[in-house]
GROMACS .gro file of C-alpha atoms in nm:
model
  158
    1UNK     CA    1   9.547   9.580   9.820
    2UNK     CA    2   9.595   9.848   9.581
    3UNK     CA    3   9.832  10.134   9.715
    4UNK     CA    4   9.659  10.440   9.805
    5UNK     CA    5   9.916  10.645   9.877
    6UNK     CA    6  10.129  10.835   9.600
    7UNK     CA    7  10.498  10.791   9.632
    8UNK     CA    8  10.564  11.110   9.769
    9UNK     CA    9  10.349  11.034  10.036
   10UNK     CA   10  10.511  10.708  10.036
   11UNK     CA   11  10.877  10.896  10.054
   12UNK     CA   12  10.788  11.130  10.350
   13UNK     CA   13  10.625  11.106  10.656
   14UNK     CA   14  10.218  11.070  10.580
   15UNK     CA   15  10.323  10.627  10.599
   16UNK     CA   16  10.368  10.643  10.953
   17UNK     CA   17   9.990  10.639  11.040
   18UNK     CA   18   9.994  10.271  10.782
   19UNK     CA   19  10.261  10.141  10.957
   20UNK     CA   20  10.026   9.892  11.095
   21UNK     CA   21   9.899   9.808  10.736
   22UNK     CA   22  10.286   9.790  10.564
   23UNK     CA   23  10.274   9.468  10.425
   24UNK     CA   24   9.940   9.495  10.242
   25UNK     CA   25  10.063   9.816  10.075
   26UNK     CA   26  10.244   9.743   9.722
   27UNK     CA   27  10.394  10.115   9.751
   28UNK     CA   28  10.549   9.947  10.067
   29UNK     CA   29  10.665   9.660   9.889
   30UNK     CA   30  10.790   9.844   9.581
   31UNK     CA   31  10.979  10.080   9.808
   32UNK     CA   32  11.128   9.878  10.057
   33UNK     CA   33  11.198   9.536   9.874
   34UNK     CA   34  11.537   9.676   9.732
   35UNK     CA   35  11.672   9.779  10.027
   36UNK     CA   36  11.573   9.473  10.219
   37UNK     CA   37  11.742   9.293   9.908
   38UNK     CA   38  12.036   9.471   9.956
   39UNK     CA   39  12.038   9.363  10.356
   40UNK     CA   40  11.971   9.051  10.275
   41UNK     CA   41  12.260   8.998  10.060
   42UNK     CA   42  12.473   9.146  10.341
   43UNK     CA   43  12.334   8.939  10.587
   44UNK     CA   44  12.465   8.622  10.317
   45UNK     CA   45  12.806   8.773  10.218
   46UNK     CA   46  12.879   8.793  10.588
   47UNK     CA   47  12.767   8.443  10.648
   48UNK     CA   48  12.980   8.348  10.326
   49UNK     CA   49  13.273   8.116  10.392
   50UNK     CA   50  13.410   8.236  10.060
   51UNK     CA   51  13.603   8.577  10.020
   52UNK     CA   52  13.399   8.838   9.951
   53UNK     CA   53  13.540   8.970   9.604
   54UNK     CA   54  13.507   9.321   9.429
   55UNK     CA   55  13.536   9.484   9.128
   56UNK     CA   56  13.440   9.729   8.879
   57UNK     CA   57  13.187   9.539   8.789
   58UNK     CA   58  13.044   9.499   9.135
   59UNK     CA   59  12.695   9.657   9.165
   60UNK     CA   60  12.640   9.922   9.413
   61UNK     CA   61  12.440   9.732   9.599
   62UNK     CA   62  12.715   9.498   9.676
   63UNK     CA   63  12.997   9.783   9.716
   64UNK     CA   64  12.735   9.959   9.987
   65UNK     CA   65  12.806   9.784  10.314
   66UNK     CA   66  13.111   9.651  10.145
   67UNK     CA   67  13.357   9.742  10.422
   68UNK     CA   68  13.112   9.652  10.744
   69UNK     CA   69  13.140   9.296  10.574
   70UNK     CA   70  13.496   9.191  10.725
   71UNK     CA   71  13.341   9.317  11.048
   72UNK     CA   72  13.007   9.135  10.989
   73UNK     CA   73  13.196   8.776  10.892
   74UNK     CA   74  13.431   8.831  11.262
   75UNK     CA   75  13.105   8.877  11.449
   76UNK     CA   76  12.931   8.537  11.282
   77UNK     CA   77  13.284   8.379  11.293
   78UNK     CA   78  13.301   8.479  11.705
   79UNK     CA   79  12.923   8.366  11.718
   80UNK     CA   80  13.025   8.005  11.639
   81UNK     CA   81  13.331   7.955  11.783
   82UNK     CA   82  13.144   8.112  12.102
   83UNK     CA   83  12.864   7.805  12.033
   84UNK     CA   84  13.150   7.550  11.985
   85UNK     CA   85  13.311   7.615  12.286
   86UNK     CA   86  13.013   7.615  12.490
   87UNK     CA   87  12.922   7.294  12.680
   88UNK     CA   88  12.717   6.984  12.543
   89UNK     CA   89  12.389   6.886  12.665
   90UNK     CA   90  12.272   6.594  12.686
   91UNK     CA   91  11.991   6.475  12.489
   92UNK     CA   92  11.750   6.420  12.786
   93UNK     CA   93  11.852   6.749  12.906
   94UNK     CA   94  11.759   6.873  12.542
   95UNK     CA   95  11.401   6.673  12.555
   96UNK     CA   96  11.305   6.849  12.901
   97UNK     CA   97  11.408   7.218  12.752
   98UNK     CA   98  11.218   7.156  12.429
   99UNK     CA   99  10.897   6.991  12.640
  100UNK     CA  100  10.867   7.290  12.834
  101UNK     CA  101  10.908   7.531  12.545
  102UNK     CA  102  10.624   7.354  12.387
  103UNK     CA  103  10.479   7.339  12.715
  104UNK     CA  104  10.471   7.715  12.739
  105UNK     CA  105  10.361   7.786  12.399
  106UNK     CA  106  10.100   7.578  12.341
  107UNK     CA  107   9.834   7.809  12.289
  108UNK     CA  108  10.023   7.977  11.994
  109UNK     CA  109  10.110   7.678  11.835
  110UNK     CA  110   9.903   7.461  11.553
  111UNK     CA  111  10.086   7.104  11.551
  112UNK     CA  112   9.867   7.066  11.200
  113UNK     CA  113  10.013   7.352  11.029
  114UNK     CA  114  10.369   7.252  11.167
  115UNK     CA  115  10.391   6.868  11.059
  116UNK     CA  116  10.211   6.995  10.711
  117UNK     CA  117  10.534   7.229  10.663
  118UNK     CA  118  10.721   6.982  10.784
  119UNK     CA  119  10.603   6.722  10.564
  120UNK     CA  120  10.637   7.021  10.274
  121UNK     CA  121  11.020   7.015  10.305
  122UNK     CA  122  11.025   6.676  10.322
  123UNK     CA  123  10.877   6.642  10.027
  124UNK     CA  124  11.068   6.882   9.860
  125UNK     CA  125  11.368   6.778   9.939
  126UNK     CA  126  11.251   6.370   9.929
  127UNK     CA  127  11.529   6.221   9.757
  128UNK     CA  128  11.798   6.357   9.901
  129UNK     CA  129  11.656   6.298  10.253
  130UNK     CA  130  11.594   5.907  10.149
  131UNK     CA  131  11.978   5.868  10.028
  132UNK     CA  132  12.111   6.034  10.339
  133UNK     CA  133  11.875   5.833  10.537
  134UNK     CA  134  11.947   5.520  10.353
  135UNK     CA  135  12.337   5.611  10.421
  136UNK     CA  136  12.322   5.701  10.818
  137UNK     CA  137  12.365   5.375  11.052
  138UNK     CA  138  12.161   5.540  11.315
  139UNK     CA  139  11.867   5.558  11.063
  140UNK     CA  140  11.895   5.211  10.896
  141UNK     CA  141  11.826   5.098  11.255
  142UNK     CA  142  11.513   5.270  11.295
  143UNK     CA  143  11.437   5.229  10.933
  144UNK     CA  144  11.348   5.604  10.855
  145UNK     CA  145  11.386   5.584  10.471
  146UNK     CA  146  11.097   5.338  10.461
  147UNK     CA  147  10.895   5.558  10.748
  148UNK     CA  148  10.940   5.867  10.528
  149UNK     CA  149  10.840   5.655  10.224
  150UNK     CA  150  10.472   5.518  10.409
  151UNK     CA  151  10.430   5.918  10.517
  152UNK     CA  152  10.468   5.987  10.171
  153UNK     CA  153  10.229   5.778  10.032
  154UNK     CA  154  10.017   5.831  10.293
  155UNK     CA  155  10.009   6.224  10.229
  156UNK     CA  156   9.950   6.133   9.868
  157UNK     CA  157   9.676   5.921   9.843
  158UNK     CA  158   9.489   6.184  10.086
   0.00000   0.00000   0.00000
């Protein structure tokens, strides 16, 4: 949809009565992509297991939140070594919690559109999934690489 707001209206307050509409609006996207960039990268430089490194050079996008990110990387750090320590389930345990889940949300979910994304990554990814399931003794047993392989063709020849 072309944007019919100008970017001063964009810049003040008129957007708030398109709020509902933001992601159809390119002034939206032209406006707000950068700074979601710059989150984003945040988001991954906390996340990093490598030191986060800056110099001159560094664009101001990265030197922004550039001292929140030591604060950012004890909070994801804390988050799993809080998940480590916490107890394992079992697997049947797992099953019921995921059956009810589906259970509850049944309505607002398409199984269709889920196995096609599903089969999406798997496809994208297809050769590294086949080695690792070739590799994995858990797999060979229930002979997965050759399971993907007939989905495969199956999906192709459709």
């Amino acid at each position: 949809t072309k944007c019919r707001l100008s970017s001063s209206q964009c810049r003040t307050g008129t957007f708030k009565r398109y709020n509902s509409q933001i992601c159809r609006h390119q002034c939206f996207v032209r406006l707000f992509d950068p700074c979601l960039s710059v989150v984003a990268q945040t988001f991954m430089d906390s996340c990093s297991t490598s030191d986060h490194r800056l110099g001159k050079d560094s664009p101001s996008s990265k030197l922004l939140y550039a001292k929140d990110i030591p604060a950012y990387k004890e909070w994801v750090e804390r988050y799993y070594s809080d998940i480590k320590s916490m107890p394992a389930i079992s697997d049947q345990d797992m099953n019921a919690m995921l059956a009810e889940e589906s259970r509850l949300h049944i309505s607002e979910f398409s199984t269709n559109c889920a196995l096609y994304e599903l089969y999406t990554y798997a496809s994208k990814y297809n050769e590294q999934l086949t080695v690792t399931l070739e590799e994995d003794e858990f797999s060979q047993k229930q002979r997965l690489a050759y399971k993907l392989e007939q989905v495969h063709n199956i999906m192709i020849a459709e």
